[in-house]
mmCIF file of C-alpha atoms in Angstrom:
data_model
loop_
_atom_site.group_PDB
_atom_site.id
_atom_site.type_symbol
_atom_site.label_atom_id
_atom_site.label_comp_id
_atom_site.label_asym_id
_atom_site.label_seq_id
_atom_site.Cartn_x
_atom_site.Cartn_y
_atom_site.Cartn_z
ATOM 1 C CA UNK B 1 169.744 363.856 237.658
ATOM 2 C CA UNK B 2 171.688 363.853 234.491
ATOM 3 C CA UNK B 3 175.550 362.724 234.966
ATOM 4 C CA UNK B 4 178.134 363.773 232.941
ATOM 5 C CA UNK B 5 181.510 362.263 233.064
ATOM 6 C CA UNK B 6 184.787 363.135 231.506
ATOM 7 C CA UNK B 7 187.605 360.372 231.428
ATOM 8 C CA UNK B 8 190.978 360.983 230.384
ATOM 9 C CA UNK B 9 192.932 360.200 227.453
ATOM 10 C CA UNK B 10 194.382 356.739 227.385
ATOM 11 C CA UNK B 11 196.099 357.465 224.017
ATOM 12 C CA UNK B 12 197.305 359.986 221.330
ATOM 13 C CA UNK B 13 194.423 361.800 219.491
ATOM 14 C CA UNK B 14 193.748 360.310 216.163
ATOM 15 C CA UNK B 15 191.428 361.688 213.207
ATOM 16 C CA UNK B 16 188.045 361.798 212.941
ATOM 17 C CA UNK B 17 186.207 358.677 211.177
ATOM 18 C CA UNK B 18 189.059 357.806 209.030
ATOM 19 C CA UNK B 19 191.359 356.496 211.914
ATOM 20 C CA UNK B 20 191.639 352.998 211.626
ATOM 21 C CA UNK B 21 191.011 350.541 214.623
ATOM 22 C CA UNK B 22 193.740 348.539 216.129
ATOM 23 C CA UNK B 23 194.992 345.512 215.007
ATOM 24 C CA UNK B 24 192.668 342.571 215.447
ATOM 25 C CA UNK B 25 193.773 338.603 217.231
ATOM 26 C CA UNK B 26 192.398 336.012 215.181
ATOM 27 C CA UNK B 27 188.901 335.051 216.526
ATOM 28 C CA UNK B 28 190.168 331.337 216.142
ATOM 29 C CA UNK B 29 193.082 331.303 218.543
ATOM 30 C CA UNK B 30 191.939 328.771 221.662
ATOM 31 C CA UNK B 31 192.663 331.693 224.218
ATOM 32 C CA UNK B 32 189.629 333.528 223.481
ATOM 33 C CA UNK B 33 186.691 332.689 225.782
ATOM 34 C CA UNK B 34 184.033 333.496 223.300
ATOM 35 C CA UNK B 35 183.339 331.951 219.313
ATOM 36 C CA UNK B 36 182.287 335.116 216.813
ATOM 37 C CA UNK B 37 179.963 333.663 214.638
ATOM 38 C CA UNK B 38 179.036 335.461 211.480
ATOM 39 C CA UNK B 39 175.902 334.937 209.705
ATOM 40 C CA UNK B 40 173.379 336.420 207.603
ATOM 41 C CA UNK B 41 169.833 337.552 208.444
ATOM 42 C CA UNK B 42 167.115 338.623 205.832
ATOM 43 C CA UNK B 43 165.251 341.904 206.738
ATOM 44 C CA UNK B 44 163.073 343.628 204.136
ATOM 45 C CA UNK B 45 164.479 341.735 201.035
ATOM 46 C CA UNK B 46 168.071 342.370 202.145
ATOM 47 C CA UNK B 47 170.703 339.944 203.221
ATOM 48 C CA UNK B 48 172.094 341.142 206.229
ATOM 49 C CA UNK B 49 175.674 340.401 207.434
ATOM 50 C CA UNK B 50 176.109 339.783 211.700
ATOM 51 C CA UNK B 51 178.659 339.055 213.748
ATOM 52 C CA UNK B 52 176.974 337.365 217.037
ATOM 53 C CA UNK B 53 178.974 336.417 220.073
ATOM 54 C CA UNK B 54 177.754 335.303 224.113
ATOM 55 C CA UNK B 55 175.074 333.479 225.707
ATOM 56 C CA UNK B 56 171.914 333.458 223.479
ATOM 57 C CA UNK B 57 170.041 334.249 226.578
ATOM 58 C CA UNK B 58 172.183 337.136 227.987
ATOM 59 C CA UNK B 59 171.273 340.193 228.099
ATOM 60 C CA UNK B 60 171.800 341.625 224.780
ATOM 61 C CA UNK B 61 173.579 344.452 222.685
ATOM 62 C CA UNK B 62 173.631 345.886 219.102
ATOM 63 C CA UNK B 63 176.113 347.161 217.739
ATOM 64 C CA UNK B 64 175.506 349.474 214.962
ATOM 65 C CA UNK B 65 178.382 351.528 213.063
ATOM 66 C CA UNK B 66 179.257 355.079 210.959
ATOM 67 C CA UNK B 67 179.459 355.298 207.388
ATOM 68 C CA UNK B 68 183.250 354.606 206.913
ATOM 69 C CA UNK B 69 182.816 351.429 209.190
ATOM 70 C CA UNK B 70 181.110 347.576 209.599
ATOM 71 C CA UNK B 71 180.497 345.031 211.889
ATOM 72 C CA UNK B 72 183.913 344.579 211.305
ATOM 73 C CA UNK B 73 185.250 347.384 213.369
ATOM 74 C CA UNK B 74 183.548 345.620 216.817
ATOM 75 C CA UNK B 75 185.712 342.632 215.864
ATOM 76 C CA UNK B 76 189.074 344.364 215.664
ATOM 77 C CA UNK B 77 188.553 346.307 218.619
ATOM 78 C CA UNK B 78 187.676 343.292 220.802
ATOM 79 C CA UNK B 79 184.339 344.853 221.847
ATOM 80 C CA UNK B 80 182.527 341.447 220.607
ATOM 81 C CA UNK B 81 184.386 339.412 222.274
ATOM 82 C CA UNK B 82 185.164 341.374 225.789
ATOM 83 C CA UNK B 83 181.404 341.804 225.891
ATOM 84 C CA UNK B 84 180.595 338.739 225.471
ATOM 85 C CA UNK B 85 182.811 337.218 227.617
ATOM 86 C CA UNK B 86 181.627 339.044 230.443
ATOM 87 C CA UNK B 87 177.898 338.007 229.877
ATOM 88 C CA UNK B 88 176.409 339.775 227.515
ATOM 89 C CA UNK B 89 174.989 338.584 223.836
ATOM 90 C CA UNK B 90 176.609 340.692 221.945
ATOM 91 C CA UNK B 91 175.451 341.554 217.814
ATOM 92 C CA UNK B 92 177.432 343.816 215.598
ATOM 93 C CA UNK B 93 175.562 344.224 212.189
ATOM 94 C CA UNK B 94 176.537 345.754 208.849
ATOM 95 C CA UNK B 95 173.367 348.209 207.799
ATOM 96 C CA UNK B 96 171.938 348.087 204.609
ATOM 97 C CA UNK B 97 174.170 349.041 201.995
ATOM 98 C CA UNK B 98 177.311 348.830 203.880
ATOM 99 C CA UNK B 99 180.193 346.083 204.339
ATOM 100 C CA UNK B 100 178.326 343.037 202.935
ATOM 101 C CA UNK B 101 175.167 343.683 203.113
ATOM 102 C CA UNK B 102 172.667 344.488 201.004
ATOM 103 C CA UNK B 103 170.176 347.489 200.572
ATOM 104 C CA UNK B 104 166.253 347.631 201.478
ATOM 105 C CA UNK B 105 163.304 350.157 200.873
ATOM 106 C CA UNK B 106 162.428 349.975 204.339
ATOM 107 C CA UNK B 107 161.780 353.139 206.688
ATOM 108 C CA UNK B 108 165.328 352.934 208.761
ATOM 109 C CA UNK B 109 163.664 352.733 212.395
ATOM 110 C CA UNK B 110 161.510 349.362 210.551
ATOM 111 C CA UNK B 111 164.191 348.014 209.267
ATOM 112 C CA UNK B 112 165.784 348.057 212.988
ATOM 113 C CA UNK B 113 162.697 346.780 214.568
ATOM 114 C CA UNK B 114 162.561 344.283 212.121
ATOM 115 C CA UNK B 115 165.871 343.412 212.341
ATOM 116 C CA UNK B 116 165.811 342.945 216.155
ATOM 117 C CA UNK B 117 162.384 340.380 215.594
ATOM 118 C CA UNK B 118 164.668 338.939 213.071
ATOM 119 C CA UNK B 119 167.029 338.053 215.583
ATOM 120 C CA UNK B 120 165.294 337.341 218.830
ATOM 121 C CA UNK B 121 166.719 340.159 220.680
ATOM 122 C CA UNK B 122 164.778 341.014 223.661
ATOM 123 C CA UNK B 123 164.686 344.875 224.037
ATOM 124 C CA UNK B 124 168.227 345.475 223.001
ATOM 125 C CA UNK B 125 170.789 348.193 224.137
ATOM 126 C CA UNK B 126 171.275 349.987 221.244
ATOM 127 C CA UNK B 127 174.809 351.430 220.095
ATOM 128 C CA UNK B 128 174.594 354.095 217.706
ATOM 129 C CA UNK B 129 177.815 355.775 216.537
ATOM 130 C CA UNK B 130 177.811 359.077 213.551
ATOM 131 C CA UNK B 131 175.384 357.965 210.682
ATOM 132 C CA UNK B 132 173.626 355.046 212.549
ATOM 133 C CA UNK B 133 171.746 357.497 214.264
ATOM 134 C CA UNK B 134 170.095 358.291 211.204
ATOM 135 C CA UNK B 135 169.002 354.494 211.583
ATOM 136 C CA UNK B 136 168.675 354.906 215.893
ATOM 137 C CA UNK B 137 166.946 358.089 216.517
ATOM 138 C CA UNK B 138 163.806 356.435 214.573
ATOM 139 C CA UNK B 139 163.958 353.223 216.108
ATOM 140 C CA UNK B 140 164.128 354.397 219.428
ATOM 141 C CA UNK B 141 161.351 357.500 219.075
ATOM 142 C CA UNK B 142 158.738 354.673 216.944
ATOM 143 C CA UNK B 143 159.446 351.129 218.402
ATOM 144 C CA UNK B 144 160.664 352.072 221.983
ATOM 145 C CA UNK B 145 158.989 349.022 223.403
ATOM 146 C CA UNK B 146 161.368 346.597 221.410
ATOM 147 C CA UNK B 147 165.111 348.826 223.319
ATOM 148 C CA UNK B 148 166.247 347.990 225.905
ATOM 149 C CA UNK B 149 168.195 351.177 226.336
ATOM 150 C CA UNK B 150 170.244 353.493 223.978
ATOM 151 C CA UNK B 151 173.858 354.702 223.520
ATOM 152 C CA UNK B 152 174.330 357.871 220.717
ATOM 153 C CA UNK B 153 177.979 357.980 220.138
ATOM 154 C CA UNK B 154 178.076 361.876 218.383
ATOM 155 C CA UNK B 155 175.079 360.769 216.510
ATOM 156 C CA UNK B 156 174.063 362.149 213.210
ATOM 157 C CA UNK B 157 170.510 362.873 212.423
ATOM 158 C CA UNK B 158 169.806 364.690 216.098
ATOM 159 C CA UNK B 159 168.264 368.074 214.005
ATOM 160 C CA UNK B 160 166.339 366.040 212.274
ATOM 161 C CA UNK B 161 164.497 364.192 215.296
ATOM 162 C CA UNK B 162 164.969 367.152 217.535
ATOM 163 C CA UNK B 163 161.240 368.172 218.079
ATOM 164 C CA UNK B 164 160.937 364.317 219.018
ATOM 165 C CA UNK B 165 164.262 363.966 221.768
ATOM 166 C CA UNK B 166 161.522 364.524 224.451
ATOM 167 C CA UNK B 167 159.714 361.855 223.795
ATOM 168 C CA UNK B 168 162.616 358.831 224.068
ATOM 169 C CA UNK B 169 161.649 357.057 227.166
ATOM 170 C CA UNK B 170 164.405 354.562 227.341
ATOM 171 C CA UNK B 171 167.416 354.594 229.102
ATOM 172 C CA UNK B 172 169.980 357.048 227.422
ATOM 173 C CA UNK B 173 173.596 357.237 227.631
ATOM 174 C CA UNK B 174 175.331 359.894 225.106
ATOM 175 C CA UNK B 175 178.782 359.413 224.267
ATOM 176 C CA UNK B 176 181.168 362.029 222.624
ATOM 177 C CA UNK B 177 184.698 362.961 222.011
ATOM 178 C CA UNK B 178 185.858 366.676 223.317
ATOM 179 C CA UNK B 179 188.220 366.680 220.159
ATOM 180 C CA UNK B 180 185.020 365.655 217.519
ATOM 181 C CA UNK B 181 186.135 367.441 214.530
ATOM 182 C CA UNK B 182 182.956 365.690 212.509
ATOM 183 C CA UNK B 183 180.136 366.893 214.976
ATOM 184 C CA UNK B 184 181.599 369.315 217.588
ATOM 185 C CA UNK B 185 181.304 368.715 221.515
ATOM 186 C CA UNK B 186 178.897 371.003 221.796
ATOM 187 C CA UNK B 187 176.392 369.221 220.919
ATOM 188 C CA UNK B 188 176.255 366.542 223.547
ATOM 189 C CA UNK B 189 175.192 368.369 226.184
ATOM 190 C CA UNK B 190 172.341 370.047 224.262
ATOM 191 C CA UNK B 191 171.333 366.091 223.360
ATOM 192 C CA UNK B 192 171.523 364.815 226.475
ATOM 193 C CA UNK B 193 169.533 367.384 228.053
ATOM 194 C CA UNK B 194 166.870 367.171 225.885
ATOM 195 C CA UNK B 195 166.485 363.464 226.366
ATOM 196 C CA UNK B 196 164.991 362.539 230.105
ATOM 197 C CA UNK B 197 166.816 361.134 232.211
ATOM 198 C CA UNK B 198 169.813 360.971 229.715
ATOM 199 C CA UNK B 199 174.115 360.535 231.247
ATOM 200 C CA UNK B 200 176.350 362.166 229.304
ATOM 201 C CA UNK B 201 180.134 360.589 229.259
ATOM 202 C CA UNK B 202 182.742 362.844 227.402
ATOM 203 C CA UNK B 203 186.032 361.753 226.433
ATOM 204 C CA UNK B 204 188.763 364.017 226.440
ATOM 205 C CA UNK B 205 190.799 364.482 223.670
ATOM 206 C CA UNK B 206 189.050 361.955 221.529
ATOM 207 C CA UNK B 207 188.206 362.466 217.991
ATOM 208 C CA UNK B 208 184.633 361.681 216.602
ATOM 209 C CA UNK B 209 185.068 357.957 216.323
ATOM 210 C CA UNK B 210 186.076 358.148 220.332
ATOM 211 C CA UNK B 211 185.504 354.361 221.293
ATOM 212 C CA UNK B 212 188.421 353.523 218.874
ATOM 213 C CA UNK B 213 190.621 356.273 220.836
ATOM 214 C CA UNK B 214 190.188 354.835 224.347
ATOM 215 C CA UNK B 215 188.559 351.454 224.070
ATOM 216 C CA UNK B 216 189.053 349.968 227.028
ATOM 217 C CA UNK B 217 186.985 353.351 228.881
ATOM 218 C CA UNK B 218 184.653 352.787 226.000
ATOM 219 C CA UNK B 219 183.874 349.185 226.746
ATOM 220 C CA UNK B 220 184.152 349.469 230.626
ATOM 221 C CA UNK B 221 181.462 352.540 230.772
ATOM 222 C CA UNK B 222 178.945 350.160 228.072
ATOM 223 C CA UNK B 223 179.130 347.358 230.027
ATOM 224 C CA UNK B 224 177.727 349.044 233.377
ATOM 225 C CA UNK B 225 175.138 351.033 231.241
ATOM 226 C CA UNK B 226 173.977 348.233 229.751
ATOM 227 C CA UNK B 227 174.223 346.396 233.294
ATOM 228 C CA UNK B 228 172.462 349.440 234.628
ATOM 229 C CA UNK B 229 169.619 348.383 232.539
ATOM 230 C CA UNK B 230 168.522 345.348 233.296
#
């Protein structure tokens, strides 16, 4: 049976995809338990910029972003390197065309598949905030086999894979703000019931880009969903 959980507000609402993350700690300082490496991965005749952090053979999770962010935004927030340090391999990636990497002819849901060979990620969980989904939803519907599970934070592209939802047999976990001003609320519960199986976590009073707004809820709830799935 489906779950759906609402957590509280940890913080003040901010805007939708414009609000800015909070301020990063340099990666470098000996305190942190985990090294961010950044490197640079060629899919589809495009050079593609990652951030990797965590065991190489941990269970692993890829971190995808919306339009106005990058790999970038995992780093400020600390979800790279709280992820990884509690066991996970952890790979935030700017998509093709965005931050510093560059663009490809390839399908979207390829380019993910191939990106994920690329890589050596066994069956990845797969984060999917705003206009990744329009990079997710194919992935997930066409090379299933090669996720480990998926996480649509207030997706974008669910009309155009909606005759599809049905089909997505890996584990699901949607993920919306009740304050999304970019893709309104209403809309998770009509996406998580039309994928199996799928939970449903709401946060309340978040904007669209909710895992900035409460991160620590954010990275908490990931961790035992991608725990969940192993």
């Amino acid at each position: 049976m489906r779950a759906i959980v609402t957590c509280l507000a940890l913080c003040a609402c901010g805007g939708p995809e414009e609000h800015a993350p909070p301020t990063s700690v340099p990666t470098s300082e000996a305190s942190l338990p985990n090294t961010i490496e950044e490197t640079r991965v060629e899919v589809g005749g495009a050079s593609i910029v990652t951030l990797v952090a965590g065991p190489p053979d941990a269970p692993a999770l890829l971190l995808l972003h919306g339009a106005r962010f990058s790999s970038e935004t995992w780093r400020e927030l600390g979800t790279l390197e709280h992820l990884a340090s509690a066991g996970l391999r952890v790979v935030a990636v700017d998509l093709p065309g965005y931050g510093g990497s560059t663009s490809t002819e390839l399908e979207a849901g390829k380019f993910l598949a191939q990106l994920v060979e690329a890589l050596g990620l066994e069956r990845p969980v797969v984060v999917a905030p705003s206009m990744s989904g329009a990079f997710a939803f194919p992935f997930v519907l066409d090379h299933g086999a090669s996720c480990g599970g998926f996480v649509p934070v207030a997706p974008a592209a669910v009309a155009r894979h909606e005759a599809r939802l049905s089909e997505i047999r890996v584990p699901t976990l949607v993920m919306w703000g009740t304050a999304d001003s970019v893709f309104p609320v209403a809309g998770a519960e009509s996406l998580a019931a039309a994928i199996p199986d799928a939970g449903l976590l709401l946060f309340k009073g978040a904007p669209h880009p909710a895992y900035l707004d409460q991160p620590d809820l954010f990275h908490e709830r990931l961790l035992a969903f991608v725990r969940s799935t192993r």
